Coordinates of N, CA, C and O and ligand atoms in Angstrom, one line a residue:
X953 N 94.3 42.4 27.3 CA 93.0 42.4 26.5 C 92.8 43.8 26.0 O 93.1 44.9 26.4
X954 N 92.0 43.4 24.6 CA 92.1 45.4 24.1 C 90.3 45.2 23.7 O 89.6 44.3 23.1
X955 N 90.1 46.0 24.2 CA 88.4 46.5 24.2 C 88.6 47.4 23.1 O 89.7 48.1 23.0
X956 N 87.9 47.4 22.4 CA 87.2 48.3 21.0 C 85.9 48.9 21.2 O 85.1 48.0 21.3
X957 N 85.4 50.0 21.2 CA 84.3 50.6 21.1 C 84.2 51.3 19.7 O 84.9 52.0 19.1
X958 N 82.7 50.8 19.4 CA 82.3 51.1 18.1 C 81.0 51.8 18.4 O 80.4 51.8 19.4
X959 N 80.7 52.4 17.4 CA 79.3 53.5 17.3 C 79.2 54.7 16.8 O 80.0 55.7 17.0
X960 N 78.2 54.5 16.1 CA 77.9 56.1 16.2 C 78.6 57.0 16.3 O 79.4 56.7 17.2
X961 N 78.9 58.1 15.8 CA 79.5 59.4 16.0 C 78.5 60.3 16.8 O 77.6 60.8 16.3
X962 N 78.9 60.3 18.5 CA 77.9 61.4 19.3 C 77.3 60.1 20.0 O 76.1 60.1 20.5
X963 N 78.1 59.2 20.1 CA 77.5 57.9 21.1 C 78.5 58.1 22.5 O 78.2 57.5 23.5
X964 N 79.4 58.7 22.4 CA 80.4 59.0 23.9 C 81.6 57.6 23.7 O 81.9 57.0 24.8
X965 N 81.9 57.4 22.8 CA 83.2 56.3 23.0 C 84.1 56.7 23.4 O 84.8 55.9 24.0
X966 N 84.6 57.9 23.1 CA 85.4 58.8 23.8 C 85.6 59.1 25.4 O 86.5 58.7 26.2
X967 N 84.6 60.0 25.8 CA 84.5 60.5 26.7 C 84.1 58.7 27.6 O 85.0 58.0 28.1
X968 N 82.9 58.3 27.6 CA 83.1 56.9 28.3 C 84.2 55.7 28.5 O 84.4 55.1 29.6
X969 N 84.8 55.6 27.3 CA 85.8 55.0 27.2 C 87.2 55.4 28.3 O 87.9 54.6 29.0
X970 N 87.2 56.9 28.2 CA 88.6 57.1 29.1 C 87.9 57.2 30.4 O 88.6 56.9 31.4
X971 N 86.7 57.7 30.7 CA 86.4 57.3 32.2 C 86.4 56.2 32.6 O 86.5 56.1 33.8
X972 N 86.2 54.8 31.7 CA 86.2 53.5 32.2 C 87.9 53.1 32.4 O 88.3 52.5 33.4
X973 N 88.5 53.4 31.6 CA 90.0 53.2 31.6 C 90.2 53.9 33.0 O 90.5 53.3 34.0
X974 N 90.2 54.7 33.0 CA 90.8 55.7 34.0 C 90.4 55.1 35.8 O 91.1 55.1 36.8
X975 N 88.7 54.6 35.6 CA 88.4 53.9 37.1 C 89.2 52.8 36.8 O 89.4 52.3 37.9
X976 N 89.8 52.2 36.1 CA 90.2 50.6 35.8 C 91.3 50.5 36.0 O 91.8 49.5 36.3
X977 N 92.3 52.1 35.8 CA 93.4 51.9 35.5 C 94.1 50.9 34.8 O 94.9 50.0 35.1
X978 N 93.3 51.4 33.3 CA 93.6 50.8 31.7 C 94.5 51.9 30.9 O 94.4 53.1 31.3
X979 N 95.1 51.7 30.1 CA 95.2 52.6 28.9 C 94.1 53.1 28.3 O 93.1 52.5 28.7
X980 N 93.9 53.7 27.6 CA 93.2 54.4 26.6 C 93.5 55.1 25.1 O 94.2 56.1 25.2
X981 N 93.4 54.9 24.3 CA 93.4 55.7 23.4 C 92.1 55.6 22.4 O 91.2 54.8 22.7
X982 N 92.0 56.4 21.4 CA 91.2 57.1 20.6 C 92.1 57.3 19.4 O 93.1 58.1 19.3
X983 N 91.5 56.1 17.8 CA 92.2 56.4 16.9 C 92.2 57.7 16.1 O 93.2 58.0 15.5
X984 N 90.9 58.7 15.9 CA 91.0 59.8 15.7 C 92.1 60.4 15.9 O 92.7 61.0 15.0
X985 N 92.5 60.4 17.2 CA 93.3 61.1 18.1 C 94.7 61.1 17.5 O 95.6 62.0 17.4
X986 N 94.8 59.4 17.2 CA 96.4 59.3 17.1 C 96.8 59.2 16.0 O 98.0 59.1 15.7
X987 N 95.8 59.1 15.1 CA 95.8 59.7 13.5 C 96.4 61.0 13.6 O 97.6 61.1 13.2
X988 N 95.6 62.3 14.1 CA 95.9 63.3 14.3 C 96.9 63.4 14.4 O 97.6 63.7 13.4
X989 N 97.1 63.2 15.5 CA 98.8 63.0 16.2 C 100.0 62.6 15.1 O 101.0 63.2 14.8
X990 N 99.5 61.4 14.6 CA 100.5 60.9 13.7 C 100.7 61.7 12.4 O 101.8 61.8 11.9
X991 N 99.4 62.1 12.0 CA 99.7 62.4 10.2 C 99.7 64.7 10.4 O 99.8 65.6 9.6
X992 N 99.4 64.7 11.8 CA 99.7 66.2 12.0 C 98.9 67.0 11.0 O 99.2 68.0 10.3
X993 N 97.5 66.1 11.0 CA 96.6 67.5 10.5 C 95.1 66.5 11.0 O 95.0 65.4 11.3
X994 N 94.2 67.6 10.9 CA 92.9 67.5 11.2 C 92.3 66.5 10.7 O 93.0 66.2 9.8
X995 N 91.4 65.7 10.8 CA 90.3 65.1 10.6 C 89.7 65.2 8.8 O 89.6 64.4 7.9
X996 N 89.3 66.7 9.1 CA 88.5 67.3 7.9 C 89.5 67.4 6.8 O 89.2 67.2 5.6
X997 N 91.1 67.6 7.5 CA 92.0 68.0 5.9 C 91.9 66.3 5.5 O 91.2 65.9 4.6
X998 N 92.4 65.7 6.1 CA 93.2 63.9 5.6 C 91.8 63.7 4.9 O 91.8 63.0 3.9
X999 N 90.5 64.2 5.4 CA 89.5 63.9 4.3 C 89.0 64.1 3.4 O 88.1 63.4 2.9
X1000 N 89.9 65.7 2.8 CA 89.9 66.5 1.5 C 90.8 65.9 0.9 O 90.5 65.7 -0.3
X1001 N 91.7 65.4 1.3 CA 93.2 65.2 0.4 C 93.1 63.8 0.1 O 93.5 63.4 -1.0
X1002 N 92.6 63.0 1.0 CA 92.5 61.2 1.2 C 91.3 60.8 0.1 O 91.5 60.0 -0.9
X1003 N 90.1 61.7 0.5 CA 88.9 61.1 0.5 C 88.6 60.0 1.2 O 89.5 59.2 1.1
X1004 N 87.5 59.6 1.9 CA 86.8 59.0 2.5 C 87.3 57.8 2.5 O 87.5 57.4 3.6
X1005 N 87.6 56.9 1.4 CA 88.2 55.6 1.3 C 89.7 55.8 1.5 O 90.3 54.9 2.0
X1006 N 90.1 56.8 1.2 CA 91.8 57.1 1.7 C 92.0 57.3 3.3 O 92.9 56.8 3.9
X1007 N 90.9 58.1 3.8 CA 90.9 57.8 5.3 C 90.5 56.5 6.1 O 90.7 56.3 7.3
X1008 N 89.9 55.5 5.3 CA 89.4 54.1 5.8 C 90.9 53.0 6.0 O 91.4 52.2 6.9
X1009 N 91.5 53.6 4.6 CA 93.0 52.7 5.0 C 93.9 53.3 6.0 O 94.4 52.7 6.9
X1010 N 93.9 54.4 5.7 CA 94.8 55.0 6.9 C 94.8 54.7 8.4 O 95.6 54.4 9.2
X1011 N 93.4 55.0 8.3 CA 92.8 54.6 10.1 C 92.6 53.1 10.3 O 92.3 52.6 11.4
X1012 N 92.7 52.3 9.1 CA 93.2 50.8 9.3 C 94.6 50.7 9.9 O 94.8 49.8 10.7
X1013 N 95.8 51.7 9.6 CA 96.7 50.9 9.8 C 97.0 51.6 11.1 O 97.8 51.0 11.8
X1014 N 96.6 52.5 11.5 CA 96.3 53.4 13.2 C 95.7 51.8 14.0 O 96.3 51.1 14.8
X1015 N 94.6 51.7 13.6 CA 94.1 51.0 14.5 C 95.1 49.7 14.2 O 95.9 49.4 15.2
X1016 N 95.2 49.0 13.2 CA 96.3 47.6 13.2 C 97.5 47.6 14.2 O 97.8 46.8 15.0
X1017 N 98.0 48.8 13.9 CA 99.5 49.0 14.7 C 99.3 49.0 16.5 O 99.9 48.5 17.4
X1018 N 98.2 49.7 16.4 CA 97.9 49.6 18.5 C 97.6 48.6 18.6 O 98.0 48.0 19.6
X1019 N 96.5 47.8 17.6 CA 96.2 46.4 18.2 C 97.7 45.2 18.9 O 97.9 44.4 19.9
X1020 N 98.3 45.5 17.7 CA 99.5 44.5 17.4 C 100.5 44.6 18.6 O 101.2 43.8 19.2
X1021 N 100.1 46.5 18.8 CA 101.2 46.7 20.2 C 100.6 46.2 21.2 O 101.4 45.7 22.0
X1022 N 99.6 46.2 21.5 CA 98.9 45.5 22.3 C 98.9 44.2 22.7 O 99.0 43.6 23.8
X1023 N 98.6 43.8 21.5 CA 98.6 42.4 22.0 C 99.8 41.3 22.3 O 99.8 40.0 22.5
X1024 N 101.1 42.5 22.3 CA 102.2 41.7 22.9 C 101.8 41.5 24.3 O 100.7 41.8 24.8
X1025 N 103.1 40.6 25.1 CA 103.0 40.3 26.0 C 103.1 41.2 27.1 O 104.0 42.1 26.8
X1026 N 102.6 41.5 28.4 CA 103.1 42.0 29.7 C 102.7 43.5 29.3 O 103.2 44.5 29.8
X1027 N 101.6 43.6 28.3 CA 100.9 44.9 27.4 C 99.7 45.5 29.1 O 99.2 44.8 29.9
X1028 N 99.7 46.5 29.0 CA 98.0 46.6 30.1 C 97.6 46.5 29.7 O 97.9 46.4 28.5
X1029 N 95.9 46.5 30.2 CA 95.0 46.3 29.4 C 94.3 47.7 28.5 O 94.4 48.8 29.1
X1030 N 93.7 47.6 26.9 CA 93.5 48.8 26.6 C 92.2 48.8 26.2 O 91.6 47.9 25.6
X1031 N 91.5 50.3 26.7 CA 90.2 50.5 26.3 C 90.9 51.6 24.5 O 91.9 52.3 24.5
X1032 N 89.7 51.3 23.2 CA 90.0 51.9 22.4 C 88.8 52.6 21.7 O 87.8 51.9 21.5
X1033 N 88.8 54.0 21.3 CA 87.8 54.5 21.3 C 87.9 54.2 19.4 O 88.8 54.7 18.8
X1034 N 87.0 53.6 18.9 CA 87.6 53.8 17.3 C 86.5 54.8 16.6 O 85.3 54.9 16.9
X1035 N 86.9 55.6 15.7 CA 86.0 56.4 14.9 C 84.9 55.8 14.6 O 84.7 54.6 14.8
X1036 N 84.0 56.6 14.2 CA 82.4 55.4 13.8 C 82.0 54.6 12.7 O 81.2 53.7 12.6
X1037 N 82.9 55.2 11.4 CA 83.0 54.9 10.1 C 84.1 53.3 10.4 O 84.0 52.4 9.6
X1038 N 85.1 53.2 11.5 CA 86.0 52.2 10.8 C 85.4 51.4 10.8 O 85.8 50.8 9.8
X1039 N 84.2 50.6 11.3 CA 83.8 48.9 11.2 C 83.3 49.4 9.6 O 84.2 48.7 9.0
X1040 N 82.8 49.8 8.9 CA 82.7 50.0 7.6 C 83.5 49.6 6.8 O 83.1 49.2 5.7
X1041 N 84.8 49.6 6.9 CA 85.2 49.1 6.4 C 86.0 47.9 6.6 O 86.8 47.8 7.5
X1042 N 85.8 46.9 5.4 CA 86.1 45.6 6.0 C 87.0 44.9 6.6 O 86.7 44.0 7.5
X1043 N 88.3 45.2 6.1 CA 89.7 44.7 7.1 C 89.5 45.3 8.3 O 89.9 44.5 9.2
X1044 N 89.1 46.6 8.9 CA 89.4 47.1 9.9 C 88.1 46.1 10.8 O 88.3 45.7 12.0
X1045 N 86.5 45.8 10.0 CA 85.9 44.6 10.8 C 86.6 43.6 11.2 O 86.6 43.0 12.3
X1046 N 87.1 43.3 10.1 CA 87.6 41.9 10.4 C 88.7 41.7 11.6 O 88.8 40.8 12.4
X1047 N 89.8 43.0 11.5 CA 90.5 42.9 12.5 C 90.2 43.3 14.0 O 91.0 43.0 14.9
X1048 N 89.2 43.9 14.2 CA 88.6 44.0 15.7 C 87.7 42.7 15.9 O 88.0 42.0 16.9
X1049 N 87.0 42.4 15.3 CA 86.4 41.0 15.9 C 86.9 40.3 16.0 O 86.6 39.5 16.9
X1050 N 88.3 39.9 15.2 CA 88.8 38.2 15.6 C 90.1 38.8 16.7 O 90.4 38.0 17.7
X1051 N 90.6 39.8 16.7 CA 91.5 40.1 17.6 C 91.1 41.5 18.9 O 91.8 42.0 19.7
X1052 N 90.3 41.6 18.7 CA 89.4 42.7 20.4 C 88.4 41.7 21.0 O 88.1 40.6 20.7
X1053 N 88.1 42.4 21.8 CA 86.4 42.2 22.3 C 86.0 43.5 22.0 O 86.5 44.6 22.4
X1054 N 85.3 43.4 21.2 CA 84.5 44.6 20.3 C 82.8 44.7 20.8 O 81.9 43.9 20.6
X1055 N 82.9 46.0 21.5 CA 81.4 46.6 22.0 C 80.9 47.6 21.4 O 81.5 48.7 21.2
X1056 N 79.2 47.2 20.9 CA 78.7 48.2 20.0 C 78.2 49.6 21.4 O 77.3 49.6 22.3
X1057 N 78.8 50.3 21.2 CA 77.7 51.5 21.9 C 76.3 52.0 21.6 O 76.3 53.2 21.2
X1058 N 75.3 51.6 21.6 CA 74.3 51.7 20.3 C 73.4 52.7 21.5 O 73.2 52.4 22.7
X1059 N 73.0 53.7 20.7 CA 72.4 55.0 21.4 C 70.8 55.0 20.5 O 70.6 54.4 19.5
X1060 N 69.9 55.6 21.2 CA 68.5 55.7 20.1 C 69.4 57.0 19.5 O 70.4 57.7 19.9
X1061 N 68.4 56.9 18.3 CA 69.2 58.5 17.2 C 68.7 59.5 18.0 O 69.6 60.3 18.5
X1062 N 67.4 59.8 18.2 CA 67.7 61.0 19.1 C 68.3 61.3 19.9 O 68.2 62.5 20.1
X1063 N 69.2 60.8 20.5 CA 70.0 61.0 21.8 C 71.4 60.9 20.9 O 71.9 62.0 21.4
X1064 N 72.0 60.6 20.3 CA 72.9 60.8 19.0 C 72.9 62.2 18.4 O 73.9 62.9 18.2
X1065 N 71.7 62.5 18.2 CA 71.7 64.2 17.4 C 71.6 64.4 18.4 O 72.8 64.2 18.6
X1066 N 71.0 64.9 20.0 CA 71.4 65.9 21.0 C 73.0 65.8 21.0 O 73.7 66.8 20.7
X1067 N 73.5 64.5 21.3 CA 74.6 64.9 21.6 C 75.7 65.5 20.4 O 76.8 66.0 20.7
X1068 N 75.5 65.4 19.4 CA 76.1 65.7 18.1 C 75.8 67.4 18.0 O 76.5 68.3 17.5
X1069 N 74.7 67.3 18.4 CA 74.4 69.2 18.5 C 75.2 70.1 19.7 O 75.1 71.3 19.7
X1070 N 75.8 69.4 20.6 CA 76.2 69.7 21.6 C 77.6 69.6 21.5 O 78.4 70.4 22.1
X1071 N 78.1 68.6 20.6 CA 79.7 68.3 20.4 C 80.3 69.1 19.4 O 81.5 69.2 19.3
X1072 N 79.3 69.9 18.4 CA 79.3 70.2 17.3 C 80.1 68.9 16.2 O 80.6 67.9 16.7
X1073 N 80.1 69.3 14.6 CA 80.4 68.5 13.6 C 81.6 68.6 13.1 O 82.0 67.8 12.2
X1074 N 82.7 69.7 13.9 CA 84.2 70.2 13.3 C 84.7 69.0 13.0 O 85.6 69.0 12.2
X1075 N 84.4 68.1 13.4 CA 85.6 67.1 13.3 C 85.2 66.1 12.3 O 85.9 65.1 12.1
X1076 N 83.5 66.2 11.6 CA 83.4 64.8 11.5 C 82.1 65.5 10.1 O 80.9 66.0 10.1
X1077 N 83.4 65.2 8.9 CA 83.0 66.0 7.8 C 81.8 65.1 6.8 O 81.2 65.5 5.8
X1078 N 81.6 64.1 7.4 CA 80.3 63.5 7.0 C 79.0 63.6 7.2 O 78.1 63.0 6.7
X1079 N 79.2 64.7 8.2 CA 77.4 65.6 8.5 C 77.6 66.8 8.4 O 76.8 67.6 8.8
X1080 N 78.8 67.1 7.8 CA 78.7 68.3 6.9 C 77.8 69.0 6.2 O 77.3 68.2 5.4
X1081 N 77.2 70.4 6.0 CA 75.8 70.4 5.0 C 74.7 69.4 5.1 O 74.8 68.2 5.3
X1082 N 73.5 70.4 4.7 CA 72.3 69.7 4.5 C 71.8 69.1 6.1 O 72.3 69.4 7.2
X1083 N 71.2 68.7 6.0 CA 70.1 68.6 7.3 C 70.5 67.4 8.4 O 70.5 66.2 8.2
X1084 N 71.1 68.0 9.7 CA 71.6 66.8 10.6 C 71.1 66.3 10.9 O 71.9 65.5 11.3
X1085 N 69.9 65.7 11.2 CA 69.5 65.0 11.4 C 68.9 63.6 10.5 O 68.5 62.5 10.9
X1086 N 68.9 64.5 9.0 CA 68.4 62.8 8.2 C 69.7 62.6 7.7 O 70.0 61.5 7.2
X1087 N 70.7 63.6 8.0 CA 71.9 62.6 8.0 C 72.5 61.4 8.8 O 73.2 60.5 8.5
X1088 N 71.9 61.8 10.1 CA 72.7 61.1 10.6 C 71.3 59.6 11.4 O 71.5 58.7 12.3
X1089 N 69.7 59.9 10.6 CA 69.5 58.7 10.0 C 70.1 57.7 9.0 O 70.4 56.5 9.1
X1090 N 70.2 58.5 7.8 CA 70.8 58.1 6.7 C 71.8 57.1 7.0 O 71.6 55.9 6.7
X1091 N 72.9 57.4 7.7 CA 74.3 57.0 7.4 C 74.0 55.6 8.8 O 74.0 54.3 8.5
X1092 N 73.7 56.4 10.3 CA 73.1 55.4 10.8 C 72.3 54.1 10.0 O 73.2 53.4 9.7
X1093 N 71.2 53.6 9.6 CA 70.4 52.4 9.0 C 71.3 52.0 8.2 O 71.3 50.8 8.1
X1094 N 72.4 52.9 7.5 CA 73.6 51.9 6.6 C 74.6 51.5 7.4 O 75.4 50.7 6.8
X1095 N 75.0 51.7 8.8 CA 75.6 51.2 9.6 C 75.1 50.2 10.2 O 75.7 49.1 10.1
X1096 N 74.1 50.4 11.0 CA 73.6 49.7 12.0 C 73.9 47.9 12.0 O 73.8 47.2 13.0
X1097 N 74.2 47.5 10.8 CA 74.3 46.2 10.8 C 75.2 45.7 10.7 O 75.5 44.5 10.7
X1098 N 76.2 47.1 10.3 CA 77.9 46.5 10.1 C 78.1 46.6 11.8 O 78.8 45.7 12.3
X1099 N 77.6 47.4 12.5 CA 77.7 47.4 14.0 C 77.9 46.1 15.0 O 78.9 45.6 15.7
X1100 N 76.7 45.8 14.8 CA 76.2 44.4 15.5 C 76.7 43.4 15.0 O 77.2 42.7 15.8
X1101 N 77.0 42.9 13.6 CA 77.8 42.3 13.4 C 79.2 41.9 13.8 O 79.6 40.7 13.9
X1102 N 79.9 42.8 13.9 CA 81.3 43.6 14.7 C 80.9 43.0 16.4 O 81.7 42.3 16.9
X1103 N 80.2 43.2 16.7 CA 80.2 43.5 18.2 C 80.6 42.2 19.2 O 80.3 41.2 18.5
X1104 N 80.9 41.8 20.1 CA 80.8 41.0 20.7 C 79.5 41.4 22.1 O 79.0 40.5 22.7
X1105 N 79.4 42.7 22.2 CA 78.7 43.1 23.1 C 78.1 44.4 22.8 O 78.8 45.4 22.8
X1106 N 76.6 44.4 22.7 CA 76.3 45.6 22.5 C 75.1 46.2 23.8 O 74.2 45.7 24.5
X1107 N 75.7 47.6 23.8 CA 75.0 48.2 25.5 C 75.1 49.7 24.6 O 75.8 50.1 23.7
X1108 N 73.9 50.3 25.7 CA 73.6 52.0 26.0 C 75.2 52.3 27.3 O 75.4 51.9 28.4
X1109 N 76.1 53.4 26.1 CA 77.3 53.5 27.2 C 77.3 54.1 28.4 O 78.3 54.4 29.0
X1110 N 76.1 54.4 28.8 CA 75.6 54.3 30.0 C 75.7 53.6 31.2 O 75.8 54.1 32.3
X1111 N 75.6 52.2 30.8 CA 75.2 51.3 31.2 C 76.5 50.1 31.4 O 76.6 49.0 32.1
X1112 N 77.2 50.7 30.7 CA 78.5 49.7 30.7 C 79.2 49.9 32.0 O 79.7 51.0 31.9
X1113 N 79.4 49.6 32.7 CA 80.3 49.4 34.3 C 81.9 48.7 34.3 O 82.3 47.6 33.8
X1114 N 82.7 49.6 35.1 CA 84.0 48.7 35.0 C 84.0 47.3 35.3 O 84.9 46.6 34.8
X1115 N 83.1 46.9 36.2 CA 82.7 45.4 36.6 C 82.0 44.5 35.6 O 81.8 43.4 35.8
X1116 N 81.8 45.0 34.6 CA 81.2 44.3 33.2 C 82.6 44.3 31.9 O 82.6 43.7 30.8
X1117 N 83.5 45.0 32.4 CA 84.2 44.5 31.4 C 85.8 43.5 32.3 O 86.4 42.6 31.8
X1118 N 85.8 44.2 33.3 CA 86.4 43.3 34.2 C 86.0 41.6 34.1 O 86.7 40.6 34.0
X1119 N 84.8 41.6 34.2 CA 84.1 40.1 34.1 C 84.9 39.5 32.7 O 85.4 38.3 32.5
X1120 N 84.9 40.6 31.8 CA 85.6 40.1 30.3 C 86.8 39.2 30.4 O 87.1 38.2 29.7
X1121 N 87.4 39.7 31.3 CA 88.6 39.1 31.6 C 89.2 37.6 31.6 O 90.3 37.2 31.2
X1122 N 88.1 36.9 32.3 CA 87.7 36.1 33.1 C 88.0 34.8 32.4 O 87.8 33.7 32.9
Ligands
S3P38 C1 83.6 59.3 11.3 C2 83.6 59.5 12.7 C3 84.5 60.4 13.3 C4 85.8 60.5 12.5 C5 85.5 60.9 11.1 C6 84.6 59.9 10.4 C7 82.5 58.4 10.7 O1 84.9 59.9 14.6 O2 86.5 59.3 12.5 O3 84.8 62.2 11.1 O4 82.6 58.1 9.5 O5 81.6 58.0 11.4 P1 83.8 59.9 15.9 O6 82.9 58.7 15.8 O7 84.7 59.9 17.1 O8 83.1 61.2 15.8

């Protein structure tokens, strides 16, 4: 089974995600990560050179390729941390809902900007300049419904327990 975590940028899919893998003894990955890894540059460059819609396909076919590996047979199970922008765009929706169990992380915004102020924005050139916080209203209320829509389950990642996704299983 492959778990998808969606949310917010500064909602903890990362860091929650590999502590739940890690009590579960799951895999884990984080497509940011294996973007990086793969195309051997930053975040911020593939977003100068790409633009924003060049980075939505890209990190479509990151995320397609682990699903697909996944969902062969005799696969472990994988938790996946996905960027916050991919349910935005549409094939990459479409391919987590009909093929994950896809969980919204949904944080109040305040608690979003602490942790966004705490993680800093290096990596995440969309709250770049100008005022963080009505950015990351802004972009949030234009998300929020690609979220829940996507989701098969939405929780504060707080609150999610290895015994609640273990139940997934079932
Ligand atoms: C983005 C979120 C970032 C990263 C990129 C774009 C977004 O990932 O993929 O900066 O559009 O929300 P995190 O959600 O892990 O910060």
């Amino acid at each position: 089974m492959i778990f998808t975590l969606i949310g917010f940028m500064g909602c903890g899919k990362s860091s929650v995600g590999k502590s739940l893998a890690d009590a579960l003894g799951w895999d884990f990955a984080d497509s940011d990560a294996l973007i990086e890894k793969g195309e051997k540059m930053k975040i911020p460059e593939i977003f100068s050179s790409l633009s924003e819609t060049g980075f939505r396909k890209l990190e479509y076919s990151y995320i397609s390729d682990t699903v697909s590996k996944y969902r062969k047979e005799g696969m472990n199970h994988l938790i996946f941390a996905l960027g916050g922008g991919a349910p935005v765009y549409r094939p990459t929706a479409e391919l987590i809902s009909r093929q994950t169990c896809t969980i919204y992380f949904k944080c109040p915004v305040e608690e979003l900007i602490d942790n966004l102020k705490t993680d800093g924005i290096e990596n995440r050139p969309l709250l770049k300049g100008g005022n963080l916080e009505s950015k990351v209203k802004g972009l949030l209320s234009e998300r929020e419904t690609v979220y829940s829509e996507c989701a098969s389950m939405t929780v504060h990642p707080y609150s999610l327990t290895p015994e609640m996704l273990k139940n997934r299983l079932r």
